[in-house]
Amino acid sequence: MAVYRIADLNIKIGCNGNYLKTLLKSYICDSKIYDFEVITTEEDIQNERKAADGFTDEMYESSAVLRKISEKILADYNGILFHGAVIEYKSRAYLFCAPSGTGKTTHIMLWKKSLKNDVTIINGDKPFVRIIDNVPIVYGSPWKGKENLGTDVSCKLDAIVFVNRCEQNFARPLSPDESLFRLLSSTAYPKNAFGRLKAIDILEKISDKIKFVDLFCNTDDNAYYTALKALTEGIYEN
Amino acid sequence: MKIKDGFILRKFSDKIVAVAEDDYADNSNSFIKMNSSAEFVWNFLRQDRTYEEVVDALLEKYDIDRQTAENDLNGFLSVVRNAGLLDEQS
């Protein structure tokens, strides 16, 4: 079993299938010391199959490992797994959340297209956010989505943007309590009282330090500009 | 009427969130957001009360008229009723 460096933690992962091995490949580290260990059982694979039918066992192994890592980080390492696409621009990270198929990837690609090397795609699908010394830090992860977008970097999280598809481009600021239910839909946590309360704990700590934006946008090139103005200048007009 | 058991109240920002303890609740049935007067009604309805008892308690606790208290209570009751959290058999 090898040790991998994910979200600034050394994680020993038992890994059988090639699908997961390929994802994890560039995250391997030489250390023999690790923060925690993840082993999946046949029962874990069955549970993943129950949650979403129609994938291969190798993919279920991957989702089971991700679930176990996210639960451990939530329980013991002051962090939570997001479903979202996150970019870095001028040393600040912006995390875009929306239900699958809304166009998170399309939107971050507009940033990339317009701002080129000034924008780094940290992760296209499953980033971790951890509170380190009272600062929310977002981390890339081996789980990069179907477009395989991401790099193994971290950055201070500055804002979470909820993406909504719309013909016009506009944005409005949101308060933490307006954001809570959407945050709970965009994060992973065990579906029990402990998991829900722990998720709210972490989300509250994150909310204290960042801003929230509700972004309504189309897929035109200037959609990114509406988001950029709101995020970097606090300007919410078109 | 009475609020069903199985929820924990927790503060978030300036709101209160009721969080389901049930392992099988889906997301939409797991969280209810409310303001502080709703939290008061929630806690009051942990025991079986009549509609009139809740209105009277609101009038005693807050500086509001009966119409406002009833409007607030009706709003709260429709939320918890829709979420299936109100036991109205008594």
GROMACS .gro file of C-alpha atoms in nm:
model
  328
    1MET     CA    1   0.000   0.000   0.000
    2ALA     CA    2   0.133   0.341  -0.097
    3VAL     CA    3   0.103   0.678   0.074
    4TYR     CA    4  -0.051   0.967  -0.119
    5ARG     CA    5  -0.044   1.339  -0.047
    6ILE     CA    6  -0.398   1.480  -0.078
    7ALA     CA    7  -0.528   1.805   0.078
    8ASP     CA    8  -0.202   1.843   0.272
    9LEU     CA    9  -0.247   1.503   0.437
   10ASN     CA   10  -0.053   1.182   0.397
   11ILE     CA   11  -0.309   0.913   0.326
   12LYS     CA   12  -0.226   0.545   0.296
   13ILE     CA   13  -0.464   0.398   0.039
   14GLY     CA   14  -0.528   0.036  -0.048
   15CYS     CA   15  -0.590   0.041  -0.419
   16ASN     CA   16  -0.664  -0.253  -0.652
   17GLY     CA   17  -0.815  -0.126  -0.977
   18ASN     CA   18  -0.630   0.051  -1.253
   19TYR     CA   19  -0.891   0.327  -1.267
   20LEU     CA   20  -0.804   0.449  -0.917
   21LYS     CA   21  -0.433   0.378  -0.959
   22THR     CA   22  -0.427   0.608  -1.263
   23LEU     CA   23  -0.611   0.886  -1.077
   24LEU     CA   24  -0.378   0.865  -0.778
   25LYS     CA   25  -0.053   0.819  -0.969
   26SER     CA   26   0.084   1.173  -0.950
   27TYR     CA   27  -0.019   1.212  -0.584
   28ILE     CA   28   0.210   0.940  -0.453
   29CYS     CA   29   0.466   1.047  -0.192
   30ASP     CA   30   0.774   0.878  -0.054
   31SER     CA   31   0.680   0.912   0.311
   32LYS     CA   32   0.626   0.606   0.529
   33ILE     CA   33   0.446   0.825   0.781
   34TYR     CA   34   0.077   0.885   0.721
   35ASP     CA   35  -0.211   1.069   0.886
   36PHE     CA   36  -0.467   0.797   0.822
   37GLU     CA   37  -0.535   0.486   0.618
   38VAL     CA   38  -0.816   0.397   0.378
   39ILE     CA   39  -0.909   0.040   0.288
   40THR     CA   40  -1.220  -0.048   0.089
   41THR     CA   41  -1.412  -0.370   0.136
   42GLU     CA   42  -1.651  -0.557  -0.091
   43GLU     CA   43  -1.932  -0.411   0.121
   44ASP     CA   44  -1.812  -0.057   0.042
   45ILE     CA   45  -1.821  -0.141  -0.329
   46GLN     CA   46  -2.176  -0.276  -0.292
   47ASN     CA   47  -2.284   0.041  -0.112
   48GLU     CA   48  -2.147   0.257  -0.392
   49ARG     CA   49  -2.334   0.043  -0.644
   50LYS     CA   50  -2.656   0.093  -0.445
   51ALA     CA   51  -2.600   0.470  -0.447
   52ALA     CA   52  -2.549   0.490  -0.826
   53ASP     CA   53  -2.604   0.194  -1.055
   54GLY     CA   54  -2.436   0.138  -1.390
   55PHE     CA   55  -2.065   0.189  -1.331
   56THR     CA   56  -1.771  -0.052  -1.319
   57ASP     CA   57  -1.631  -0.202  -0.997
   58GLU     CA   58  -1.311  -0.005  -1.053
   59MET     CA   59  -1.512   0.318  -1.053
   60TYR     CA   60  -1.696   0.210  -0.739
   61GLU     CA   61  -1.361   0.150  -0.571
   62SER     CA   62  -1.263   0.506  -0.662
   63SER     CA   63  -1.585   0.660  -0.529
   64ALA     CA   64  -1.565   0.448  -0.211
   65VAL     CA   65  -1.209   0.570  -0.145
   66LEU     CA   66  -1.312   0.931  -0.207
   67ARG     CA   67  -1.609   0.890   0.028
   68LYS     CA   68  -1.388   0.747   0.303
   69ILE     CA   69  -1.128   1.021   0.266
   70SER     CA   70  -1.396   1.291   0.270
   71GLU     CA   71  -1.559   1.144   0.583
   72LYS     CA   72  -1.225   1.126   0.764
   73ILE     CA   73  -1.133   1.483   0.668
   74LEU     CA   74  -1.476   1.603   0.782
   75ALA     CA   75  -1.451   1.417   1.111
   76ASP     CA   76  -1.089   1.488   1.205
   77TYR     CA   77  -0.917   1.737   0.976
   78ASN     CA   78  -1.139   2.045   0.970
   79GLY     CA   79  -1.238   2.011   0.606
   80ILE     CA   80  -1.510   1.914   0.365
   81LEU     CA   81  -1.533   1.782   0.009
   82PHE     CA   82  -1.713   2.003  -0.241
   83HIS     CA   83  -1.874   1.919  -0.571
   84GLY     CA   84  -1.766   2.215  -0.779
   85ALA     CA   85  -1.510   2.364  -1.013
   86VAL     CA   86  -1.243   2.585  -0.861
   87ILE     CA   87  -0.995   2.824  -1.018
   88GLU     CA   88  -0.715   3.045  -0.891
   89TYR     CA   89  -0.678   3.401  -1.015
   90LYS     CA   90  -0.431   3.647  -0.862
   91SER     CA   91  -0.367   3.419  -0.561
   92ARG     CA   92  -0.736   3.388  -0.475
   93ALA     CA   93  -0.951   3.082  -0.532
   94TYR     CA   94  -1.307   3.102  -0.663
   95LEU     CA   95  -1.522   2.792  -0.624
   96PHE     CA   96  -1.817   2.751  -0.863
   97CYS     CA   97  -2.100   2.526  -0.745
   98ALA     CA   98  -2.414   2.409  -0.925
   99PRO     CA   99  -2.600   2.087  -0.992
  100SER     CA  100  -2.433   1.860  -1.250
  101GLY     CA  101  -2.499   1.975  -1.605
  102THR     CA  102  -2.552   2.345  -1.522
  103GLY     CA  103  -2.227   2.449  -1.685
  104LYS     CA  104  -1.961   2.492  -1.414
  105THR     CA  105  -1.689   2.359  -1.642
  106THR     CA  106  -1.812   2.566  -1.936
  107HIS     CA  107  -1.798   2.874  -1.715
  108ILE     CA  108  -1.446   2.820  -1.579
  109MET     CA  109  -1.327   2.753  -1.934
  110LEU     CA  110  -1.447   3.106  -2.022
  111TRP     CA  111  -1.216   3.242  -1.751
  112LYS     CA  112  -0.931   3.031  -1.887
  113LYS     CA  113  -0.999   3.140  -2.244
  114SER     CA  114  -1.003   3.510  -2.156
  115LEU     CA  115  -0.739   3.532  -1.885
  116LYS     CA  116  -0.518   3.250  -2.010
  117ASN     CA  117  -0.217   3.183  -1.786
  118ASP     CA  118  -0.342   3.419  -1.518
  119VAL     CA  119  -0.601   3.152  -1.436
  120THR     CA  120  -0.513   2.810  -1.294
  121ILE     CA  121  -0.778   2.542  -1.282
  122ILE     CA  122  -0.728   2.390  -0.938
  123ASN     CA  123  -0.994   2.123  -0.981
  124GLY     CA  124  -1.289   2.064  -1.212
  125ASP     CA  125  -1.509   1.846  -0.993
  126LYS     CA  126  -1.414   1.745  -0.637
  127PRO     CA  127  -1.196   1.992  -0.446
  128PHE     CA  128  -1.142   1.982  -0.070
  129VAL     CA  129  -1.167   2.290   0.151
  130ARG     CA  130  -0.991   2.283   0.488
  131ILE     CA  131  -0.966   2.546   0.759
  132ILE     CA  132  -0.596   2.594   0.834
  133ASP     CA  133  -0.506   2.851   1.102
  134ASN     CA  134  -0.853   3.002   1.062
  135VAL     CA  135  -0.813   3.044   0.685
  136PRO     CA  136  -1.016   2.838   0.433
  137ILE     CA  137  -0.777   2.673   0.190
  138VAL     CA  138  -0.899   2.491  -0.121
  139TYR     CA  139  -0.704   2.191  -0.248
  140GLY     CA  140  -0.705   2.012  -0.578
  141SER     CA  141  -0.768   1.638  -0.565
  142PRO     CA  142  -0.713   1.332  -0.786
  143TRP     CA  143  -1.086   1.335  -0.866
  144LYS     CA  144  -1.099   1.588  -1.150
  145GLY     CA  145  -1.424   1.507  -1.327
  146LYS     CA  146  -1.487   1.372  -1.672
  147GLU     CA  147  -1.287   1.650  -1.838
  148ASN     CA  148  -0.989   1.565  -1.612
  149LEU     CA  149  -0.924   1.929  -1.521
  150GLY     CA  150  -0.702   2.017  -1.230
  151THR     CA  151  -0.359   2.046  -1.078
  152ASP     CA  152  -0.220   1.946  -0.742
  153VAL     CA  153  -0.213   2.296  -0.588
  154SER     CA  154  -0.384   2.481  -0.305
  155CYS     CA  155  -0.497   2.840  -0.260
  156LYS     CA  156  -0.683   3.060  -0.014
  157LEU     CA  157  -1.056   3.041  -0.087
  158ASP     CA  158  -1.197   3.388  -0.151
  159ALA     CA  159  -1.552   3.319  -0.268
  160ILE     CA  160  -1.808   3.055  -0.355
  161VAL     CA  161  -2.020   3.126  -0.662
  162PHE     CA  162  -2.350   2.949  -0.726
  163VAL     CA  163  -2.394   2.919  -1.101
  164ASN     CA  164  -2.742   2.946  -1.255
  165ARG     CA  165  -2.808   2.924  -1.626
  166CYS     CA  166  -2.975   3.238  -1.763
  167GLU     CA  167  -3.004   3.427  -2.091
  168GLN     CA  168  -2.864   3.745  -1.936
  169ASN     CA  169  -2.548   3.783  -1.731
  170PHE     CA  170  -2.582   3.928  -1.384
  171ALA     CA  171  -2.474   3.856  -1.028
  172ARG     CA  172  -2.592   3.933  -0.680
  173PRO     CA  173  -2.429   3.894  -0.338
  174LEU     CA  174  -2.562   3.630  -0.100
  175SER     CA  175  -2.547   3.611   0.278
  176PRO     CA  176  -2.419   3.294   0.448
  177ASP     CA  177  -2.767   3.193   0.560
  178GLU     CA  178  -2.902   3.237   0.206
  179SER     CA  179  -2.620   3.012   0.090
  180LEU     CA  180  -2.652   2.737   0.348
  181PHE     CA  181  -2.892   2.503   0.170
  182ARG     CA  182  -2.699   2.526  -0.154
  183LEU     CA  183  -2.375   2.462   0.034
  184LEU     CA  184  -2.532   2.154   0.189
  185SER     CA  185  -2.626   2.036  -0.162
  186SER     CA  186  -2.272   2.098  -0.288
  187THR     CA  187  -2.079   1.911  -0.019
  188ALA     CA  188  -2.027   1.551   0.089
  189TYR     CA  189  -2.106   1.432   0.442
  190PRO     CA  190  -2.259   1.122   0.603
  191LYS     CA  191  -2.639   1.122   0.591
  192ASN     CA  192  -2.687   1.110   0.967
  193ALA     CA  193  -2.710   1.363   1.250
  194PHE     CA  194  -2.335   1.363   1.314
  195GLY     CA  195  -2.250   1.416   0.948
  196ARG     CA  196  -2.505   1.693   0.895
  197LEU     CA  197  -2.404   1.883   1.210
  198LYS     CA  198  -2.035   1.844   1.133
  199ALA     CA  199  -2.093   1.973   0.779
  200ILE     CA  200  -2.277   2.278   0.916
  201ASP     CA  201  -1.987   2.337   1.161
  202ILE     CA  202  -1.729   2.345   0.884
  203LEU     CA  203  -1.951   2.543   0.646
  204GLU     CA  204  -2.004   2.803   0.918
  205LYS     CA  205  -1.628   2.840   0.969
  206ILE     CA  206  -1.577   2.873   0.593
  207SER     CA  207  -1.868   3.120   0.562
  208ASP     CA  208  -1.713   3.353   0.818
  209LYS     CA  209  -1.414   3.407   0.591
  210ILE     CA  210  -1.544   3.421   0.234
  211LYS     CA  211  -1.805   3.590   0.018
  212PHE     CA  212  -2.094   3.429  -0.168
  213VAL     CA  213  -2.218   3.525  -0.512
  214ASP     CA  214  -2.529   3.411  -0.700
  215LEU     CA  215  -2.426   3.417  -1.066
  216PHE     CA  216  -2.679   3.408  -1.348
  217CYS     CA  217  -2.501   3.358  -1.676
  218ASN     CA  218  -2.506   3.234  -2.033
  219THR     CA  219  -2.211   3.080  -2.215
  220ASP     CA  220  -2.098   3.394  -2.401
  221ASP     CA  221  -1.739   3.504  -2.352
  222ASN     CA  222  -1.842   3.803  -2.142
  223ALA     CA  223  -2.020   3.584  -1.883
  224TYR     CA  224  -1.687   3.547  -1.707
  225TYR     CA  225  -1.657   3.927  -1.691
  226THR     CA  226  -1.981   3.957  -1.492
  227ALA     CA  227  -1.840   3.708  -1.242
  228LEU     CA  228  -1.496   3.872  -1.239
  229LYS     CA  229  -1.642   4.219  -1.166
  230ALA     CA  230  -1.856   4.084  -0.883
  231LEU     CA  231  -1.573   3.881  -0.732
  232THR     CA  232  -1.279   4.116  -0.763
  233GLU     CA  233  -1.444   4.458  -0.746
  234GLY     CA  234  -1.777   4.392  -0.576
  235ILE     CA  235  -1.957   4.539  -0.877
  236TYR     CA  236  -2.288   4.371  -0.941
  237GLU     CA  237  -2.414   4.559  -1.246
  238ASN     CA  238  -2.370   4.432  -1.600
  239MET     CA  239  -5.043   1.967   1.798
  240LYS     CA  240  -4.680   1.883   1.855
  241ILE     CA  241  -4.348   1.891   1.670
  242LYS     CA  242  -4.229   1.541   1.592
  243ASP     CA  243  -3.911   1.422   1.758
  244GLY     CA  244  -3.595   1.353   1.565
  245PHE     CA  245  -3.459   1.699   1.491
  246ILE     CA  246  -3.175   1.896   1.650
  247LEU     CA  247  -3.175   2.276   1.642
  248ARG     CA  248  -2.852   2.450   1.557
  249LYS     CA  249  -2.759   2.813   1.501
  250PHE     CA  250  -2.615   2.916   1.164
  251SER     CA  251  -2.533   3.281   1.101
  252ASP     CA  252  -2.843   3.467   1.229
  253LYS     CA  253  -3.081   3.180   1.157
  254ILE     CA  254  -3.169   2.852   1.326
  255VAL     CA  255  -3.149   2.524   1.137
  256ALA     CA  256  -3.341   2.212   1.234
  257VAL     CA  257  -3.127   1.912   1.141
  258ALA     CA  258  -3.276   1.564   1.097
  259GLU     CA  259  -3.131   1.283   1.306
  260ASP     CA  260  -3.282   1.025   1.070
  261ASP     CA  261  -3.023   0.821   0.879
  262TYR     CA  262  -3.257   0.787   0.583
  263ALA     CA  263  -3.386   1.141   0.538
  264ASP     CA  264  -3.294   1.286   0.200
  265ASN     CA  265  -3.145   1.633   0.174
  266SER     CA  266  -3.473   1.815   0.121
  267ASN     CA  267  -3.616   1.667   0.442
  268SER     CA  268  -3.303   1.705   0.650
  269PHE     CA  269  -3.280   2.078   0.710
  270ILE     CA  270  -3.530   2.351   0.796
  271LYS     CA  271  -3.419   2.711   0.837
  272MET     CA  272  -3.601   2.945   1.073
  273ASN     CA  273  -3.573   3.272   1.259
  274SER     CA  274  -3.560   3.312   1.637
  275SER     CA  275  -3.937   3.340   1.693
  276ALA     CA  276  -3.981   3.021   1.494
  277GLU     CA  277  -3.722   2.859   1.720
  278PHE     CA  278  -3.931   2.969   2.018
  279VAL     CA  279  -4.245   2.813   1.867
  280TRP     CA  280  -4.052   2.498   1.777
  281ASN     CA  281  -3.936   2.451   2.136
  282PHE     CA  282  -4.281   2.537   2.273
  283LEU     CA  283  -4.435   2.271   2.046
  284ARG     CA  284  -4.204   2.000   2.174
  285GLN     CA  285  -4.497   1.940   2.407
  286ASP     CA  286  -4.853   1.898   2.286
  287ARG     CA  287  -5.022   2.242   2.264
  288THR     CA  288  -5.332   2.393   2.113
  289TYR     CA  289  -5.317   2.665   1.849
  290GLU     CA  290  -5.448   2.916   2.106
  291GLU     CA  291  -5.179   2.821   2.357
  292VAL     CA  292  -4.907   2.893   2.101
  293VAL     CA  293  -5.060   3.230   2.009
  294ASP     CA  294  -5.083   3.324   2.377
  295ALA     CA  295  -4.722   3.222   2.435
  296LEU     CA  296  -4.610   3.436   2.140
  297LEU     CA  297  -4.807   3.734   2.272
  298GLU     CA  298  -4.647   3.694   2.612
  299LYS     CA  299  -4.294   3.654   2.474
  300TYR     CA  300  -4.294   3.917   2.197
  301ASP     CA  301  -4.432   4.267   2.176
  302ILE     CA  302  -4.671   4.194   1.888
  303ASP     CA  303  -5.049   4.202   1.831
  304ARG     CA  304  -5.266   3.892   1.795
  305GLN     CA  305  -5.294   3.925   1.416
  306THR     CA  306  -4.916   3.935   1.374
  307ALA     CA  307  -4.871   3.641   1.609
  308GLU     CA  308  -5.129   3.438   1.416
  309ASN     CA  309  -4.972   3.527   1.081
  310ASP     CA  310  -4.625   3.429   1.206
  311LEU     CA  311  -4.757   3.107   1.353
  312ASN     CA  312  -4.950   3.017   1.035
  313GLY     CA  313  -4.636   3.068   0.830
  314PHE     CA  314  -4.434   2.851   1.064
  315LEU     CA  315  -4.702   2.579   1.076
  316SER     CA  316  -4.724   2.559   0.698
  317VAL     CA  317  -4.346   2.504   0.677
  318VAL     CA  318  -4.335   2.229   0.939
  319ARG     CA  319  -4.660   2.075   0.812
  320ASN     CA  320  -4.521   2.058   0.456
  321ALA     CA  321  -4.206   1.898   0.591
  322GLY     CA  322  -4.422   1.635   0.765
  323LEU     CA  323  -4.297   1.738   1.107
  324LEU     CA  324  -4.624   1.834   1.271
  325ASP     CA  325  -4.821   1.582   1.471
  326GLU     CA  326  -5.179   1.716   1.462
  327GLN     CA  327  -5.374   1.415   1.585
  328SER     CA  328  -5.449   1.562   1.926
   0.00000   0.00000   0.00000
